[in-house]
mmCIF file of C-alpha atoms in Angstrom:
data_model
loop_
_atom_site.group_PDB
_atom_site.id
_atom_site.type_symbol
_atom_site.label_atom_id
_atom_site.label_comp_id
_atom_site.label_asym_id
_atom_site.label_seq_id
_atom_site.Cartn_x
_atom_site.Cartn_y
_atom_site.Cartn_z
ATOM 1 C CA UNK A 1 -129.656 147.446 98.568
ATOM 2 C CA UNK A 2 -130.010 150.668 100.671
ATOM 3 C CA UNK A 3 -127.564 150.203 102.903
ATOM 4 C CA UNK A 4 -124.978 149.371 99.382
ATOM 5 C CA UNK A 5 -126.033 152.318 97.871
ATOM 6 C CA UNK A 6 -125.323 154.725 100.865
ATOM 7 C CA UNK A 7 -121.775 152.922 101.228
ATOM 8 C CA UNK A 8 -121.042 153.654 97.575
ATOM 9 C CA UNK A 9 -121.987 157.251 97.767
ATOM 10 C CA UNK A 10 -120.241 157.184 101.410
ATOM 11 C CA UNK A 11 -116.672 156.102 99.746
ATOM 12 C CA UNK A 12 -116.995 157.702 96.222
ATOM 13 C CA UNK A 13 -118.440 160.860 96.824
ATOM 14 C CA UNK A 14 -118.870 162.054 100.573
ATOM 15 C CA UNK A 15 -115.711 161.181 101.889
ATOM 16 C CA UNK A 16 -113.375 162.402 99.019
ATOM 17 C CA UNK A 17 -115.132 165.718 98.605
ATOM 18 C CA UNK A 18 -115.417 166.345 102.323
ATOM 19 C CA UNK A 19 -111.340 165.257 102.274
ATOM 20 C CA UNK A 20 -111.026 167.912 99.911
ATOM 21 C CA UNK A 21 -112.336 170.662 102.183
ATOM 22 C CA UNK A 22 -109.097 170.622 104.229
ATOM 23 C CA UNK A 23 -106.726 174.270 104.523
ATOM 24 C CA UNK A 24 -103.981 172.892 102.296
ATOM 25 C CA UNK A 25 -106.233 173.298 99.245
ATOM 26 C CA UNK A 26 -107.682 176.116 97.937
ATOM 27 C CA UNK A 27 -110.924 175.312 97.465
ATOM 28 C CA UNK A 28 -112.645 177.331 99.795
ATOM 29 C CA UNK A 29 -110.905 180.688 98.422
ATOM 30 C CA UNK A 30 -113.843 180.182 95.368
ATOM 31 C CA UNK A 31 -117.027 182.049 95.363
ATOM 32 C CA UNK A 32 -119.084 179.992 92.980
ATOM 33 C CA UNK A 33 -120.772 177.168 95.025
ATOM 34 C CA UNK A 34 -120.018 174.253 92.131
ATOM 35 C CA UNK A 35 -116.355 175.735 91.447
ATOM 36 C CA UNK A 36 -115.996 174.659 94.948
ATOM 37 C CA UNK A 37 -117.628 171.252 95.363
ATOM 38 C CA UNK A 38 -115.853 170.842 92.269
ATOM 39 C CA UNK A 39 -112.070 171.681 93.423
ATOM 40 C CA UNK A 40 -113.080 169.528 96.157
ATOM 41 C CA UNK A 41 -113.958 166.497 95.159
ATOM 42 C CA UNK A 42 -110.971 166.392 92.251
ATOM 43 C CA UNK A 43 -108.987 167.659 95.128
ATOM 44 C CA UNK A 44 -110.189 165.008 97.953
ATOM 45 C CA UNK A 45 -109.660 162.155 95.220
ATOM 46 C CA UNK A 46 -106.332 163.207 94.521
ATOM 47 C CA UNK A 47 -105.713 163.302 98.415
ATOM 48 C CA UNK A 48 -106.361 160.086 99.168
ATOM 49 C CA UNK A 49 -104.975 158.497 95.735
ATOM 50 C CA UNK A 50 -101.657 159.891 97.382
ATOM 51 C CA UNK A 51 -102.060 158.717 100.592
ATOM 52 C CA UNK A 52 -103.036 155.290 99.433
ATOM 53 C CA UNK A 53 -99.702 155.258 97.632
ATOM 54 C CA UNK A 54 -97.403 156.049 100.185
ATOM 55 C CA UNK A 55 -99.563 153.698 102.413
ATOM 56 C CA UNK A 56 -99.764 150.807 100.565
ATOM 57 C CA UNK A 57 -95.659 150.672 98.924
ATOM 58 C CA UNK A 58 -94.325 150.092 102.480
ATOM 59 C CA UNK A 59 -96.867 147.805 103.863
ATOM 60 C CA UNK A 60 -96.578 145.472 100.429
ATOM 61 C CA UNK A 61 -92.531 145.418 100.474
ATOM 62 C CA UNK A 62 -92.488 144.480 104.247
ATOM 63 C CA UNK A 63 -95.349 141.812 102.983
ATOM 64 C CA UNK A 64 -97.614 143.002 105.304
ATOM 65 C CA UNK A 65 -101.576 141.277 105.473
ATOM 66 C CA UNK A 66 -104.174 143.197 103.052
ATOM 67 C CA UNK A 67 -106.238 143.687 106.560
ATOM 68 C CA UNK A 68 -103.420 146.005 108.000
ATOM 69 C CA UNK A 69 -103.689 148.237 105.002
ATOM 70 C CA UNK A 70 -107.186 148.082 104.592
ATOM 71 C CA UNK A 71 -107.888 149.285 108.241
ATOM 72 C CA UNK A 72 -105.332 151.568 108.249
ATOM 73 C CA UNK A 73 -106.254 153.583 104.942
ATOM 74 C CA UNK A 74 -109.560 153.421 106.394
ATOM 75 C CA UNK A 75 -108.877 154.997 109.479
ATOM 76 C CA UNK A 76 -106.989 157.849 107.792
ATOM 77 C CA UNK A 77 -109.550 158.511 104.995
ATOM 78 C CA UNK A 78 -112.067 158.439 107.586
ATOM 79 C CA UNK A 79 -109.745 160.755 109.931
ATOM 80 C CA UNK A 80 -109.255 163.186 106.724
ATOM 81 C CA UNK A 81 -113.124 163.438 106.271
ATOM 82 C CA UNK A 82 -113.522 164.690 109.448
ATOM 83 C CA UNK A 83 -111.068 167.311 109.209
ATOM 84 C CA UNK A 84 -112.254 168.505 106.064
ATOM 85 C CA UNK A 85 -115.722 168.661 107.559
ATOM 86 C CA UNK A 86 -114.815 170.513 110.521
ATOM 87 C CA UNK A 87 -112.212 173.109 108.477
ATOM 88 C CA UNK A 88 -115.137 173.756 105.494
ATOM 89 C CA UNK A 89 -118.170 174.424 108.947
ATOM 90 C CA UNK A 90 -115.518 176.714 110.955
ATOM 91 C CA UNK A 91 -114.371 178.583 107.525
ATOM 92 C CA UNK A 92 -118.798 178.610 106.856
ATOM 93 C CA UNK A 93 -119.035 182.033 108.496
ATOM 94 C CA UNK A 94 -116.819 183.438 106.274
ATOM 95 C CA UNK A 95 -119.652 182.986 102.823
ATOM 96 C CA UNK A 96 -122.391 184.130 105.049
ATOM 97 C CA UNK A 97 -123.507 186.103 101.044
ATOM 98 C CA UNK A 98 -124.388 182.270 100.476
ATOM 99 C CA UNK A 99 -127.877 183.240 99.771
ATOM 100 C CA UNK A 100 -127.174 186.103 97.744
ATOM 101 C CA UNK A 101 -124.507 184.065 95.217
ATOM 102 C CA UNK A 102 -127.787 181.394 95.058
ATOM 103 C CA UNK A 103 -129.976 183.584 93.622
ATOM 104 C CA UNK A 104 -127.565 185.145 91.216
ATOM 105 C CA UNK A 105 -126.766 181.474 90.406
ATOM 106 C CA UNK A 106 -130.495 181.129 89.517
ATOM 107 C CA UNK A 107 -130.661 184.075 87.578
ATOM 108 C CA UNK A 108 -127.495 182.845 85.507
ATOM 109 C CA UNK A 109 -128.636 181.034 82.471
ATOM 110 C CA UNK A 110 -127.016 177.539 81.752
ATOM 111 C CA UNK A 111 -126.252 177.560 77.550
ATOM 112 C CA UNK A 112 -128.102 174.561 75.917
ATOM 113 C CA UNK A 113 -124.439 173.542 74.741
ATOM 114 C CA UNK A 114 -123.923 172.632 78.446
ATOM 115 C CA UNK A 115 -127.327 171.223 78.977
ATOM 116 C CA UNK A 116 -126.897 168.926 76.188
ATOM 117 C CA UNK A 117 -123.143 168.068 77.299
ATOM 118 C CA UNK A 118 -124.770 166.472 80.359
ATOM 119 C CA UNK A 119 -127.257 164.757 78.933
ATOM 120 C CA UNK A 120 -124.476 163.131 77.355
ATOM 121 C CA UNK A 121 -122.170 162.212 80.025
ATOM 122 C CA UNK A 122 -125.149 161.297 81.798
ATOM 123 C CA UNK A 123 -125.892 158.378 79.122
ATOM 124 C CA UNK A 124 -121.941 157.716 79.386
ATOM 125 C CA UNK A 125 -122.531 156.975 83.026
ATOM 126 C CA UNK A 126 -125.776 154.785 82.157
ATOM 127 C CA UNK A 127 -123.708 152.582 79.802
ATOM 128 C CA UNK A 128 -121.440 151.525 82.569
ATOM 129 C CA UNK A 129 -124.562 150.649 84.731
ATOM 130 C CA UNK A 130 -126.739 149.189 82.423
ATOM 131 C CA UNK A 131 -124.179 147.198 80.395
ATOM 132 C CA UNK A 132 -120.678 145.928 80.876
ATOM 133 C CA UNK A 133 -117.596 145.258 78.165
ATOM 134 C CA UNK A 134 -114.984 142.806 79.429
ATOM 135 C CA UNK A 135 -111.065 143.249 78.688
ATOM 136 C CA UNK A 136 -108.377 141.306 78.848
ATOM 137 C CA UNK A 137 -107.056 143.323 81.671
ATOM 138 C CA UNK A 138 -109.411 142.025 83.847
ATOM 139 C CA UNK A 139 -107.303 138.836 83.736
ATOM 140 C CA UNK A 140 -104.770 140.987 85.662
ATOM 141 C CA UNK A 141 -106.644 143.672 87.357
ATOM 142 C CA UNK A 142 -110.075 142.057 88.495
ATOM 143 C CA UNK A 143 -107.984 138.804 89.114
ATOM 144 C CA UNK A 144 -105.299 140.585 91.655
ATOM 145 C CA UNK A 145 -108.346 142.594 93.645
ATOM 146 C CA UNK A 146 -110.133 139.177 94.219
ATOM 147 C CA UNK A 147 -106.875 137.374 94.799
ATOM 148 C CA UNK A 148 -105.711 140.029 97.348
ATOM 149 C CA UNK A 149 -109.632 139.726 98.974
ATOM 150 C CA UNK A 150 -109.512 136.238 99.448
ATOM 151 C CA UNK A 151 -105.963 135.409 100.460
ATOM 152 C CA UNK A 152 -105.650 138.553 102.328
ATOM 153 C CA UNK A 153 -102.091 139.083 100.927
ATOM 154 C CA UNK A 154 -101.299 141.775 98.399
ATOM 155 C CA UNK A 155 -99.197 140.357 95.428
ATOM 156 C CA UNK A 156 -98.149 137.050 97.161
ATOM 157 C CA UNK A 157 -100.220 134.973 94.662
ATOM 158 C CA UNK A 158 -99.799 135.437 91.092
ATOM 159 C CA UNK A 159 -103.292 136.530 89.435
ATOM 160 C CA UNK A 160 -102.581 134.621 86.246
ATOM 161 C CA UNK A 161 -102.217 131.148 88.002
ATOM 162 C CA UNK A 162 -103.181 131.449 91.375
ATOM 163 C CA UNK A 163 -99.946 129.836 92.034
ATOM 164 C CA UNK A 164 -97.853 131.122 95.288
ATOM 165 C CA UNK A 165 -95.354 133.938 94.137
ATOM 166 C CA UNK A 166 -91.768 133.947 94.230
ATOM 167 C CA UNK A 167 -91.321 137.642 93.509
ATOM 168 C CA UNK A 168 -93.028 140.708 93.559
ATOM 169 C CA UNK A 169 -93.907 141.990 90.137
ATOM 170 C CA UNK A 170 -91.987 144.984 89.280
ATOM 171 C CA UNK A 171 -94.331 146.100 86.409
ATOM 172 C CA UNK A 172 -96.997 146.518 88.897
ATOM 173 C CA UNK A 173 -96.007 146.400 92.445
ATOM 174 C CA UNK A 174 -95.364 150.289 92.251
ATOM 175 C CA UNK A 175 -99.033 151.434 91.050
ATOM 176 C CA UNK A 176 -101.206 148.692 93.276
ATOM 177 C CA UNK A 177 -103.998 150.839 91.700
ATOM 178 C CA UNK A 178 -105.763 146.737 91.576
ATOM 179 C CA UNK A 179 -105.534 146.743 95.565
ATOM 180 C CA UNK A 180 -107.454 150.008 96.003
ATOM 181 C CA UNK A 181 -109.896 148.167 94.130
ATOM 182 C CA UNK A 182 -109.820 145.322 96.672
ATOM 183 C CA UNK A 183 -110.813 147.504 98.774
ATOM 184 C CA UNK A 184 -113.406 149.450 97.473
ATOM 185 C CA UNK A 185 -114.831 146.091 96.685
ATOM 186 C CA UNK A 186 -114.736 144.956 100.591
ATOM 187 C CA UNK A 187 -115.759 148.467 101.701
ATOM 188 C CA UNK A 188 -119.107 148.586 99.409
ATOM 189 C CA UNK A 189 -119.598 144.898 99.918
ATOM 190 C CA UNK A 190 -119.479 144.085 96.360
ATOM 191 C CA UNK A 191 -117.648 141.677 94.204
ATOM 192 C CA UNK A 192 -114.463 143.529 93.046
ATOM 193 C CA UNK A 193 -115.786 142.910 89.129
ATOM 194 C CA UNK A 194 -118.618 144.679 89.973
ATOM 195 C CA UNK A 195 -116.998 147.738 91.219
ATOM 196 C CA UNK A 196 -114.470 148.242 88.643
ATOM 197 C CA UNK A 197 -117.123 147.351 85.605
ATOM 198 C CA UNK A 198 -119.972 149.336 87.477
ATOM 199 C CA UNK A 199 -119.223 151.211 90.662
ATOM 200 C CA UNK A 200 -116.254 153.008 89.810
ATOM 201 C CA UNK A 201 -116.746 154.053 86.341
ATOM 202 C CA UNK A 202 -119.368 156.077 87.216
ATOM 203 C CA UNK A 203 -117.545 158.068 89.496
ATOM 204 C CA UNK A 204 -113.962 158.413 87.774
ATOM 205 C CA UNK A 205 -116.215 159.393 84.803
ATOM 206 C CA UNK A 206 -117.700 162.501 86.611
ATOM 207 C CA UNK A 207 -114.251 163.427 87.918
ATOM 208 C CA UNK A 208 -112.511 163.687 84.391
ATOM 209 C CA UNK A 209 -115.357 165.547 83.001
ATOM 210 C CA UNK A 210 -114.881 167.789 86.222
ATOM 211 C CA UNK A 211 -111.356 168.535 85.402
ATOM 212 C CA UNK A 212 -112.334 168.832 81.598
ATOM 213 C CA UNK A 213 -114.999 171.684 82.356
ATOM 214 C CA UNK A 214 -112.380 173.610 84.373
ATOM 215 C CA UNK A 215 -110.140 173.323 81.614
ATOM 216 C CA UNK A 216 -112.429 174.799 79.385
ATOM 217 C CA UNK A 217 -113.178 177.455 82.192
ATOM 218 C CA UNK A 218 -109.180 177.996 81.940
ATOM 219 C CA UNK A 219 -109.062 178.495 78.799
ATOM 220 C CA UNK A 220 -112.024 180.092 77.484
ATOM 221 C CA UNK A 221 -111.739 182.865 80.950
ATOM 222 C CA UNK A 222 -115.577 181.492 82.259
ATOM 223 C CA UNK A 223 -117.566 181.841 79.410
ATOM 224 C CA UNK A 224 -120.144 179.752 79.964
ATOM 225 C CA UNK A 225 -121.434 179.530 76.508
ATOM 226 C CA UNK A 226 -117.942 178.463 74.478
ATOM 227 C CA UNK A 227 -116.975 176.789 77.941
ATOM 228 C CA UNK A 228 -120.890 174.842 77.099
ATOM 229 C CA UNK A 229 -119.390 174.217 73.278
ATOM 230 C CA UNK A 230 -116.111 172.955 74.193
ATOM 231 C CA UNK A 231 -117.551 170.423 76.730
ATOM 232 C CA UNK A 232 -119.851 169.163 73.694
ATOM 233 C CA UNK A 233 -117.625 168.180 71.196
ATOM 234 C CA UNK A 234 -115.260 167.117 73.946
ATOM 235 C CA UNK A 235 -117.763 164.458 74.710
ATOM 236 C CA UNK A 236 -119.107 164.008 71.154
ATOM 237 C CA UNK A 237 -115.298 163.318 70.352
ATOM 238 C CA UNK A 238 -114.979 160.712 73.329
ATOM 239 C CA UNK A 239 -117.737 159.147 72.522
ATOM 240 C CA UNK A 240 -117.167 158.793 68.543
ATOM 241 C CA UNK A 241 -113.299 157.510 68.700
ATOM 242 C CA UNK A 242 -114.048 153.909 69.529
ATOM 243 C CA UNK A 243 -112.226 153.173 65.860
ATOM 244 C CA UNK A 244 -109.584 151.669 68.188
ATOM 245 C CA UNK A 245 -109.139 149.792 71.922
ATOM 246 C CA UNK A 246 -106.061 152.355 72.017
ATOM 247 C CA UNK A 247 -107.887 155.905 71.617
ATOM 248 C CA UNK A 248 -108.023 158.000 74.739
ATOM 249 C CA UNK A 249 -112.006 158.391 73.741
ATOM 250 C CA UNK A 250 -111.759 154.371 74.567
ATOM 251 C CA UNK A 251 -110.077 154.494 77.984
ATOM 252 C CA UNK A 252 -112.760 156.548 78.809
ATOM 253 C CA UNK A 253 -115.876 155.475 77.744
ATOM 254 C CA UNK A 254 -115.009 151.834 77.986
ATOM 255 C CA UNK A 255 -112.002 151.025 80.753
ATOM 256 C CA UNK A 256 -112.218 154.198 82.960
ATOM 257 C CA UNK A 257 -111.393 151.619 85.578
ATOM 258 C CA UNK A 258 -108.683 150.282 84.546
ATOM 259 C CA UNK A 259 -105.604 152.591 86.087
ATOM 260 C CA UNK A 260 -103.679 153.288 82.873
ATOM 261 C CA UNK A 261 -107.348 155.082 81.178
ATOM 262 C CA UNK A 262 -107.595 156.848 84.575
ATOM 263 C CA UNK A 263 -104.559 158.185 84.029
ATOM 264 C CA UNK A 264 -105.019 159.449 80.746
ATOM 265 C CA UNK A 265 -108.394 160.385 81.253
ATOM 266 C CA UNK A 266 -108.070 162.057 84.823
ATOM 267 C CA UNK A 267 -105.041 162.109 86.281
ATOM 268 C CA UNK A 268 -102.593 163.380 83.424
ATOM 269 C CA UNK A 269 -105.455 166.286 82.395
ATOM 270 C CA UNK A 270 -105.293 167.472 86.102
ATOM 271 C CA UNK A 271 -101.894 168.007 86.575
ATOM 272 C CA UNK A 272 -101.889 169.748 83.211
ATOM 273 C CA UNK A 273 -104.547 172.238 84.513
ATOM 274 C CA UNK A 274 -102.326 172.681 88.015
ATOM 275 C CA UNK A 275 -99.315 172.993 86.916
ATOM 276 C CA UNK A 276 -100.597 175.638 84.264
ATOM 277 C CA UNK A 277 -101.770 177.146 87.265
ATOM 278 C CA UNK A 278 -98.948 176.885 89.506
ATOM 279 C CA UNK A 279 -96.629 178.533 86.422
ATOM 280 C CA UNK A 280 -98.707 181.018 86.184
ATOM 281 C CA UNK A 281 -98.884 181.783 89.956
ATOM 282 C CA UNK A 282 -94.748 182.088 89.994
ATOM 283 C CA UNK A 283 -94.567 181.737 93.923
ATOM 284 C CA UNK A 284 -95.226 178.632 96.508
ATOM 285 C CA UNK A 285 -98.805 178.540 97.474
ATOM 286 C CA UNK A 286 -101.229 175.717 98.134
ATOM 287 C CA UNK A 287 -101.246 174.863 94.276
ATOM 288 C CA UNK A 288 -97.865 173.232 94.665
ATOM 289 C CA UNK A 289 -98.785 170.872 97.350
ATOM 290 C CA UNK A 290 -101.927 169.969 94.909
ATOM 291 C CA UNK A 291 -99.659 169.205 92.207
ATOM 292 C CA UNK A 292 -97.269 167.321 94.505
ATOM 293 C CA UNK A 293 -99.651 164.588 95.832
ATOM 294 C CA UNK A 294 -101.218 164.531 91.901
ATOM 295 C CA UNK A 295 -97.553 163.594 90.930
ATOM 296 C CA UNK A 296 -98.028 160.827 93.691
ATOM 297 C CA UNK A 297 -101.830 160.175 92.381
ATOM 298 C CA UNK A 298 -100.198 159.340 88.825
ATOM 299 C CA UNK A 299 -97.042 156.257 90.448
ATOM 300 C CA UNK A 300 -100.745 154.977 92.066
ATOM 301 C CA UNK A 301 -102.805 154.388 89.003
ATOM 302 C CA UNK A 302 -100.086 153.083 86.157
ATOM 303 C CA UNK A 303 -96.752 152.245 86.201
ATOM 304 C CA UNK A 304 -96.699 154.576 82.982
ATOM 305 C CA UNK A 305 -97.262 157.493 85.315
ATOM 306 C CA UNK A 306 -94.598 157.085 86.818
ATOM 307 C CA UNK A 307 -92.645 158.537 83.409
ATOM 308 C CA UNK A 308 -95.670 160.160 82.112
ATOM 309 C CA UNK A 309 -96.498 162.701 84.536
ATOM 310 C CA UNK A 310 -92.813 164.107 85.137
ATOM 311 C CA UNK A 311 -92.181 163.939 81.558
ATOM 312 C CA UNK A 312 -95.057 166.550 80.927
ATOM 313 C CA UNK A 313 -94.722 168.419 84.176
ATOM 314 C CA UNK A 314 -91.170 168.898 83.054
ATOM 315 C CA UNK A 315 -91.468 170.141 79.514
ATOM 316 C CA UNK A 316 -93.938 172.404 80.589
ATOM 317 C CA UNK A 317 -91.828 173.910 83.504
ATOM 318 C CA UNK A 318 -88.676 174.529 80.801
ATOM 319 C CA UNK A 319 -91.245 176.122 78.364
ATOM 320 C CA UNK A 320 -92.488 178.772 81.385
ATOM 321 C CA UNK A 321 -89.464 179.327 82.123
ATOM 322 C CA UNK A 322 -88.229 180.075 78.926
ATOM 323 C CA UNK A 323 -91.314 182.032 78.061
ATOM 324 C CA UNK A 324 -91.252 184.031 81.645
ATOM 325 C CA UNK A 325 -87.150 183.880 81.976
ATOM 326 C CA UNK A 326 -88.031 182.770 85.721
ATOM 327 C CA UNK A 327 -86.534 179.788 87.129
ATOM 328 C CA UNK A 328 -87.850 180.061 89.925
ATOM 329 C CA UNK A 329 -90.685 177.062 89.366
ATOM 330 C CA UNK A 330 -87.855 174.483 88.228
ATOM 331 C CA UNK A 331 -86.748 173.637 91.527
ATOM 332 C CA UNK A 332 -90.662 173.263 93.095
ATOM 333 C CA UNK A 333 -91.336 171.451 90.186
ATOM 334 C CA UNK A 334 -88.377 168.971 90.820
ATOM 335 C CA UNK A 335 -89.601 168.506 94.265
ATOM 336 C CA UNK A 336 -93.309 167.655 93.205
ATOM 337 C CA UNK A 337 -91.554 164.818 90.962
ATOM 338 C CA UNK A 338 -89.988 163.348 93.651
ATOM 339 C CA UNK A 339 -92.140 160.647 94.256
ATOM 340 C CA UNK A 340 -91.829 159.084 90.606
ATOM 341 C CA UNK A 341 -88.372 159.830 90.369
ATOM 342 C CA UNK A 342 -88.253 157.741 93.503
ATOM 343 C CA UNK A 343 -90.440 154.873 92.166
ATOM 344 C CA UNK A 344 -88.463 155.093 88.902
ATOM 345 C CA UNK A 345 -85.294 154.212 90.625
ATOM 346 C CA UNK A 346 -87.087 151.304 92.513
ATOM 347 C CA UNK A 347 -88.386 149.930 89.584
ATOM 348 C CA UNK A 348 -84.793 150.037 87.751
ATOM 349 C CA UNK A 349 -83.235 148.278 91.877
ATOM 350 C CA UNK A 350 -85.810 145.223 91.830
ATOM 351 C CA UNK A 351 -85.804 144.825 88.591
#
């Protein structure tokens, strides 16, 4: 049970936010010890998301085992750890005021808005642990991770029937979101309906309440106490809108694992808060290349993200630039949509 638990925390929480220590991102520019654990682990799950994307669409076209993919995203994530760890010790001399920003961290008073706001989220997270609601998605979803863990072939078999596949299925083939589950299942040793009812809920959960917080950091300039407010009725709101399977408060609180609610509930949120930044920035930094591979993060988790994402990132580029008469972001902003646009034109090919 020990040695499950420390593989969970191993591929859920050490390895994406040590990925997200690495120079591209900005993480380490922050001052505020949480800001930056929290830009990177958002930032180290976006990572890999990407790279598990543009890993995993070559190897399934060329109908490649599961094994080859599974060894080789696990030699990369494992490679991109590393790096981060060794970029965030080398750039460790540079906060040597660590000490100091503790104690005026312990001296900053935490509003009982925010308090309470966890204690909520925290019961959030104990509902996926304790108890379990089934969908029919996991006739799809659960089914392919299993299928593609015991036939060691990723969409050769269809998850419906079990019955040998003629065709790849061009609904899903370009988000194979249900094959990273695959292999979080064979990484944590766990049965692939366990992880995506138990395992990963818990985690995707504290990632889009991650991104909401900084949202309300964004837009409220860091005050803690109407940053605290906003967070609680955020979370009151999720956790009251269960009046249909549709609502994003659903997704959420109920199907977090399913790709689709992660992209509503994670994915679409933080490209919204990046690209705000990245308008508001008006010249190429490290923001752009966040928002690139969160473009790529969104073709991973839905096929709807594929249309989604670029549809949002879009209107919002035209309304900067129309509000800042700069066009300047238009053409970055094309290039970080690359990746659905190519997807989108795949999709339209095969099918």
């Amino acid at each position: 049970m020990a040695i499950k638990g420390f593989e969970i925390l191993l591929w859920f929480l050490i390895i994406p936010l040590a990925a997200g220590n690495l120079p591209v991102f900005e993480t380490g520019k922050e001052k505020d010890w949480f800001v930056r654990m929290t830009d990177a682990l958002i930032c180290g799950y976006v990572l890999l998301f990407a790279v598990f994307e543009l890993l995993a669409l070559p190897l399934i076209f060329t109908r490649q085992s599961f094994a080859v993919l599974k060894y080789s995203y696990e030699i990369l994530a494992c490679v991109l750890a590393l790096a981060g760890v060794i970029f965030a010790w080398k750039n460790k001399k540079n906060r040597a005021d660590g000490a100091e920003r503790k104690k005026s961290l312990s001296r900053k008073k935490i509003p009982a808005a925010m308090w309470l706001a966890f204690l909520l989220v925290a019961i959030q997270m104990g509902a996926y642990v304790f108890g379990m609601a089934t969908d029919l998605d996991d006739a799809f979803y659960v089914a392919t991770a299993t299928t593609t863990l015991e036939t060691n072939g990723m969409f050769t078999y269809d998850a419906y029937t079990g019955m040998l596949a003629s065709y790849l299925p061009a609904r899903y083939v370009f988000a194979p979101f249900p094959i990273l589950l695959a292999f979080y299942s064979d990484m944590v040793h766990m049965h692939a309906a366990v992880v995506a009812h138990t395992v990963e809920p818990v985690f995707f959960l504290l990632i889009s309440y991650l991104v909401y917080w900084k949202i309300g950091r964004k837009l409220f300039d860091k005050d803690d106490r109407k940053v605290g407010l906003f967070l609680l009725f955020l979370v009151l709101i999720q956790m009251f809108s269960y009046y249909s399977v549709y609502t994003q408060g659903t997704f959420l609180s109920i199907r977090i694992w399913q790709g689709k609610a992660l992209l509503a509930s994670f994915v679409l949120p933080a490209i919204f808060l990046q690209a705000k930044e990245c308008m508001e920035m008006n010249r190429m930094c490290d923001a752009w290349v966040t928002l690139f591979l969160m473009m790529t993060s969104a073709c991973l988790v839905s096929g709807m993200g594929i249309m989604l994402a670029p549809i949002m990132l879009g209107l919002m580029t035209l309304l900067y630039a129309v509000k800042d008469r700069n066009r300047g972001n238009i053409k970055r902003a094309v290039i970080c949509c690359l990746p659905n646009v190519i997807c989108a034109a795949a999709y339209v090919i095969i099918r």
